[in-house]
Amino acid sequence: MSVASEDIDVIYAGEVALGVLDADECARAGARMKDDAAFAAMVSEWRRTLAPLSAAISPVAPPPALKKRLAHALFAGEERRCRHDLHRSRGLWRTMAVTAAALAIVAIAALYYVVIS
């Protein structure tokens, strides 16, 4: 199954809006947004769509012990990292981000439908 170029752009715009890109990808996306108005519009649309989700959730600081474990797991040397490297699989994270965004949109639509009905 192949994915159309436009679909890849929509997914990439969603990743930009979610802020899941690393520094290099973020810089490339920023440059592309300056040069490509259609891509910039996709990112804006994602941000507009996702904004209500972030407004509905208050930030919570992790407990210090968990924060320390996360920092160690994320930034430890190569010898300490997972052998399967699933955490670095760009395709996996893109799929998860798009799936989560789609589920969130469906949930919001369902809530809206229930409230209106």
PDB file of C-alpha atoms in Angstrom:
ATOM      1  CA  MET A   1       0.000   0.000   0.000  1.00  0.00           C
ATOM      2  CA  SER A   2       1.506   3.292  -1.015  1.00  0.00           C
ATOM      3  CA  VAL A   3       0.729   6.641   0.525  1.00  0.00           C
ATOM      4  CA  ALA A   4       0.061   9.616  -1.732  1.00  0.00           C
ATOM      5  CA  SER A   5       2.426  12.571  -1.522  1.00  0.00           C
ATOM      6  CA  GLU A   6      -0.421  14.814  -0.352  1.00  0.00           C
ATOM      7  CA  ASP A   7      -1.215  12.384   2.470  1.00  0.00           C
ATOM      8  CA  ILE A   8       2.428  12.422   3.549  1.00  0.00           C
ATOM      9  CA  ASP A   9       2.316  16.227   3.593  1.00  0.00           C
ATOM     10  CA  VAL A  10      -0.817  16.175   5.766  1.00  0.00           C
ATOM     11  CA  ILE A  11       0.833  13.732   8.171  1.00  0.00           C
ATOM     12  CA  TYR A  12       4.025  15.818   8.250  1.00  0.00           C
ATOM     13  CA  ALA A  13       1.987  18.996   8.891  1.00  0.00           C
ATOM     14  CA  GLY A  14       0.298  17.205  11.785  1.00  0.00           C
ATOM     15  CA  GLU A  15       3.679  16.283  13.223  1.00  0.00           C
ATOM     16  CA  VAL A  16       4.747  19.923  12.985  1.00  0.00           C
ATOM     17  CA  ALA A  17       1.566  21.027  14.765  1.00  0.00           C
ATOM     18  CA  LEU A  18       1.994  18.399  17.486  1.00  0.00           C
ATOM     19  CA  GLY A  19       5.636  19.413  17.998  1.00  0.00           C
ATOM     20  CA  VAL A  20       7.013  15.889  17.700  1.00  0.00           C
ATOM     21  CA  LEU A  21       9.851  16.671  15.278  1.00  0.00           C
ATOM     22  CA  ASP A  22      13.485  16.835  16.300  1.00  0.00           C
ATOM     23  CA  ALA A  23      15.389  20.116  15.958  1.00  0.00           C
ATOM     24  CA  ASP A  24      16.650  19.469  12.398  1.00  0.00           C
ATOM     25  CA  GLU A  25      13.245  18.388  11.101  1.00  0.00           C
ATOM     26  CA  CYS A  26      11.623  21.340  12.843  1.00  0.00           C
ATOM     27  CA  ALA A  27      14.035  23.740  11.122  1.00  0.00           C
ATOM     28  CA  ARG A  28      13.313  22.127   7.737  1.00  0.00           C
ATOM     29  CA  ALA A  29       9.582  22.335   8.381  1.00  0.00           C
ATOM     30  CA  GLY A  30       9.882  26.010   9.333  1.00  0.00           C
ATOM     31  CA  ALA A  31      11.766  26.752   6.120  1.00  0.00           C
ATOM     32  CA  ARG A  32       9.178  24.823   4.120  1.00  0.00           C
ATOM     33  CA  MET A  33       6.340  26.760   5.748  1.00  0.00           C
ATOM     34  CA  LYS A  34       7.974  30.009   4.597  1.00  0.00           C
ATOM     35  CA  ASP A  35       8.293  28.776   1.004  1.00  0.00           C
ATOM     36  CA  ASP A  36       5.154  26.643   0.662  1.00  0.00           C
ATOM     37  CA  ALA A  37       1.890  28.437   1.472  1.00  0.00           C
ATOM     38  CA  ALA A  38      -0.170  25.252   1.058  1.00  0.00           C
ATOM     39  CA  PHE A  39       1.980  23.412   3.603  1.00  0.00           C
ATOM     40  CA  ALA A  40       1.807  26.382   5.988  1.00  0.00           C
ATOM     41  CA  ALA A  41      -1.987  26.313   5.640  1.00  0.00           C
ATOM     42  CA  MET A  42      -2.024  22.585   6.489  1.00  0.00           C
ATOM     43  CA  VAL A  43       0.021  23.230   9.635  1.00  0.00           C
ATOM     44  CA  SER A  44      -2.292  26.103  10.608  1.00  0.00           C
ATOM     45  CA  GLU A  45      -5.336  23.887  10.077  1.00  0.00           C
ATOM     46  CA  TRP A  46      -3.844  21.151  12.260  1.00  0.00           C
ATOM     47  CA  ARG A  47      -3.023  23.690  14.971  1.00  0.00           C
ATOM     48  CA  ARG A  48      -6.544  25.119  14.813  1.00  0.00           C
ATOM     49  CA  THR A  49      -8.038  21.627  15.000  1.00  0.00           C
ATOM     50  CA  LEU A  50      -5.820  20.505  17.867  1.00  0.00           C
ATOM     51  CA  ALA A  51      -6.015  23.734  19.914  1.00  0.00           C
ATOM     52  CA  PRO A  52      -9.192  22.768  21.806  1.00  0.00           C
ATOM     53  CA  LEU A  53      -7.513  19.565  22.953  1.00  0.00           C
ATOM     54  CA  SER A  54      -4.605  21.386  24.568  1.00  0.00           C
ATOM     55  CA  ALA A  55      -6.936  23.949  26.140  1.00  0.00           C
ATOM     56  CA  ALA A  56      -8.937  21.166  27.791  1.00  0.00           C
ATOM     57  CA  ILE A  57      -5.903  19.573  29.460  1.00  0.00           C
ATOM     58  CA  SER A  58      -3.997  21.173  32.281  1.00  0.00           C
ATOM     59  CA  PRO A  59      -0.271  20.517  32.447  1.00  0.00           C
ATOM     60  CA  VAL A  60       0.873  18.150  35.176  1.00  0.00           C
ATOM     61  CA  ALA A  61       4.465  17.890  36.328  1.00  0.00           C
ATOM     62  CA  PRO A  62       5.726  14.313  36.631  1.00  0.00           C
ATOM     63  CA  PRO A  63       6.963  13.125  40.007  1.00  0.00           C
ATOM     64  CA  PRO A  64      10.717  13.759  40.386  1.00  0.00           C
ATOM     65  CA  ALA A  65      11.563  10.033  40.393  1.00  0.00           C
ATOM     66  CA  LEU A  66       9.669   9.461  37.144  1.00  0.00           C
ATOM     67  CA  LYS A  67      11.233  12.524  35.543  1.00  0.00           C
ATOM     68  CA  LYS A  68      14.690  11.219  36.453  1.00  0.00           C
ATOM     69  CA  ARG A  69      13.911   7.747  35.032  1.00  0.00           C
ATOM     70  CA  LEU A  70      12.571   9.252  31.818  1.00  0.00           C
ATOM     71  CA  ALA A  71      15.598  11.481  31.383  1.00  0.00           C
ATOM     72  CA  HIS A  72      17.890   8.526  31.930  1.00  0.00           C
ATOM     73  CA  ALA A  73      15.958   6.311  29.509  1.00  0.00           C
ATOM     74  CA  LEU A  74      15.789   8.992  26.808  1.00  0.00           C
ATOM     75  CA  PHE A  75      19.284  10.401  27.043  1.00  0.00           C
ATOM     76  CA  ALA A  76      21.403   7.432  28.126  1.00  0.00           C
ATOM     77  CA  GLY A  77      24.265   6.256  25.906  1.00  0.00           C
ATOM     78  CA  GLU A  78      23.689   3.906  22.975  1.00  0.00           C
ATOM     79  CA  GLU A  79      24.629   0.877  25.059  1.00  0.00           C
ATOM     80  CA  ARG A  80      21.631   1.498  27.346  1.00  0.00           C
ATOM     81  CA  ARG A  81      19.058   1.947  24.585  1.00  0.00           C
ATOM     82  CA  CYS A  82      16.514  -0.594  23.478  1.00  0.00           C
ATOM     83  CA  ARG A  83      17.933  -3.080  21.012  1.00  0.00           C
ATOM     84  CA  HIS A  84      14.872  -2.946  18.780  1.00  0.00           C
ATOM     85  CA  ASP A  85      14.952   0.855  18.549  1.00  0.00           C
ATOM     86  CA  LEU A  86      11.155   1.156  18.337  1.00  0.00           C
ATOM     87  CA  HIS A  87      11.357   4.476  20.144  1.00  0.00           C
ATOM     88  CA  ARG A  88      13.327   5.876  17.188  1.00  0.00           C
ATOM     89  CA  SER A  89      11.037   4.530  14.481  1.00  0.00           C
ATOM     90  CA  ARG A  90       9.776   7.619  12.656  1.00  0.00           C
ATOM     91  CA  GLY A  91       7.080   5.626  10.872  1.00  0.00           C
ATOM     92  CA  LEU A  92       5.760   4.223  14.133  1.00  0.00           C
ATOM     93  CA  TRP A  93       5.539   7.647  15.766  1.00  0.00           C
ATOM     94  CA  ARG A  94       3.962   9.236  12.692  1.00  0.00           C
ATOM     95  CA  THR A  95       1.348   6.502  12.576  1.00  0.00           C
ATOM     96  CA  MET A  96       0.674   6.846  16.290  1.00  0.00           C
ATOM     97  CA  ALA A  97       0.411  10.646  16.055  1.00  0.00           C
ATOM     98  CA  VAL A  98      -1.999  10.541  13.141  1.00  0.00           C
ATOM     99  CA  THR A  99      -4.049   7.789  14.791  1.00  0.00           C
ATOM    100  CA  ALA A 100      -4.211   9.718  18.063  1.00  0.00           C
ATOM    101  CA  ALA A 101      -5.222  12.902  16.256  1.00  0.00           C
ATOM    102  CA  ALA A 102      -7.907  11.057  14.292  1.00  0.00           C
ATOM    103  CA  LEU A 103      -9.258   9.424  17.455  1.00  0.00           C
ATOM    104  CA  ALA A 104      -9.295  12.778  19.209  1.00  0.00           C
ATOM    105  CA  ILE A 105     -11.229  14.345  16.342  1.00  0.00           C
ATOM    106  CA  VAL A 106     -13.729  11.470  16.377  1.00  0.00           C
ATOM    107  CA  ALA A 107     -14.108  11.778  20.157  1.00  0.00           C
ATOM    108  CA  ILE A 108     -14.695  15.522  19.931  1.00  0.00           C
ATOM    109  CA  ALA A 109     -17.234  15.025  17.156  1.00  0.00           C
ATOM    110  CA  ALA A 110     -19.015  12.360  19.201  1.00  0.00           C
ATOM    111  CA  LEU A 111     -19.117  14.601  22.258  1.00  0.00           C
ATOM    112  CA  TYR A 112     -20.394  17.467  20.139  1.00  0.00           C
ATOM    113  CA  TYR A 113     -23.100  15.214  18.676  1.00  0.00           C
ATOM    114  CA  VAL A 114     -24.147  13.998  22.152  1.00  0.00           C
ATOM    115  CA  VAL A 115     -24.280  17.531  23.561  1.00  0.00           C
ATOM    116  CA  ILE A 116     -26.279  18.855  20.587  1.00  0.00           C
ATOM    117  CA  SER A 117     -28.726  15.920  20.620  1.00  0.00           C
TER     118      SER A 117
END
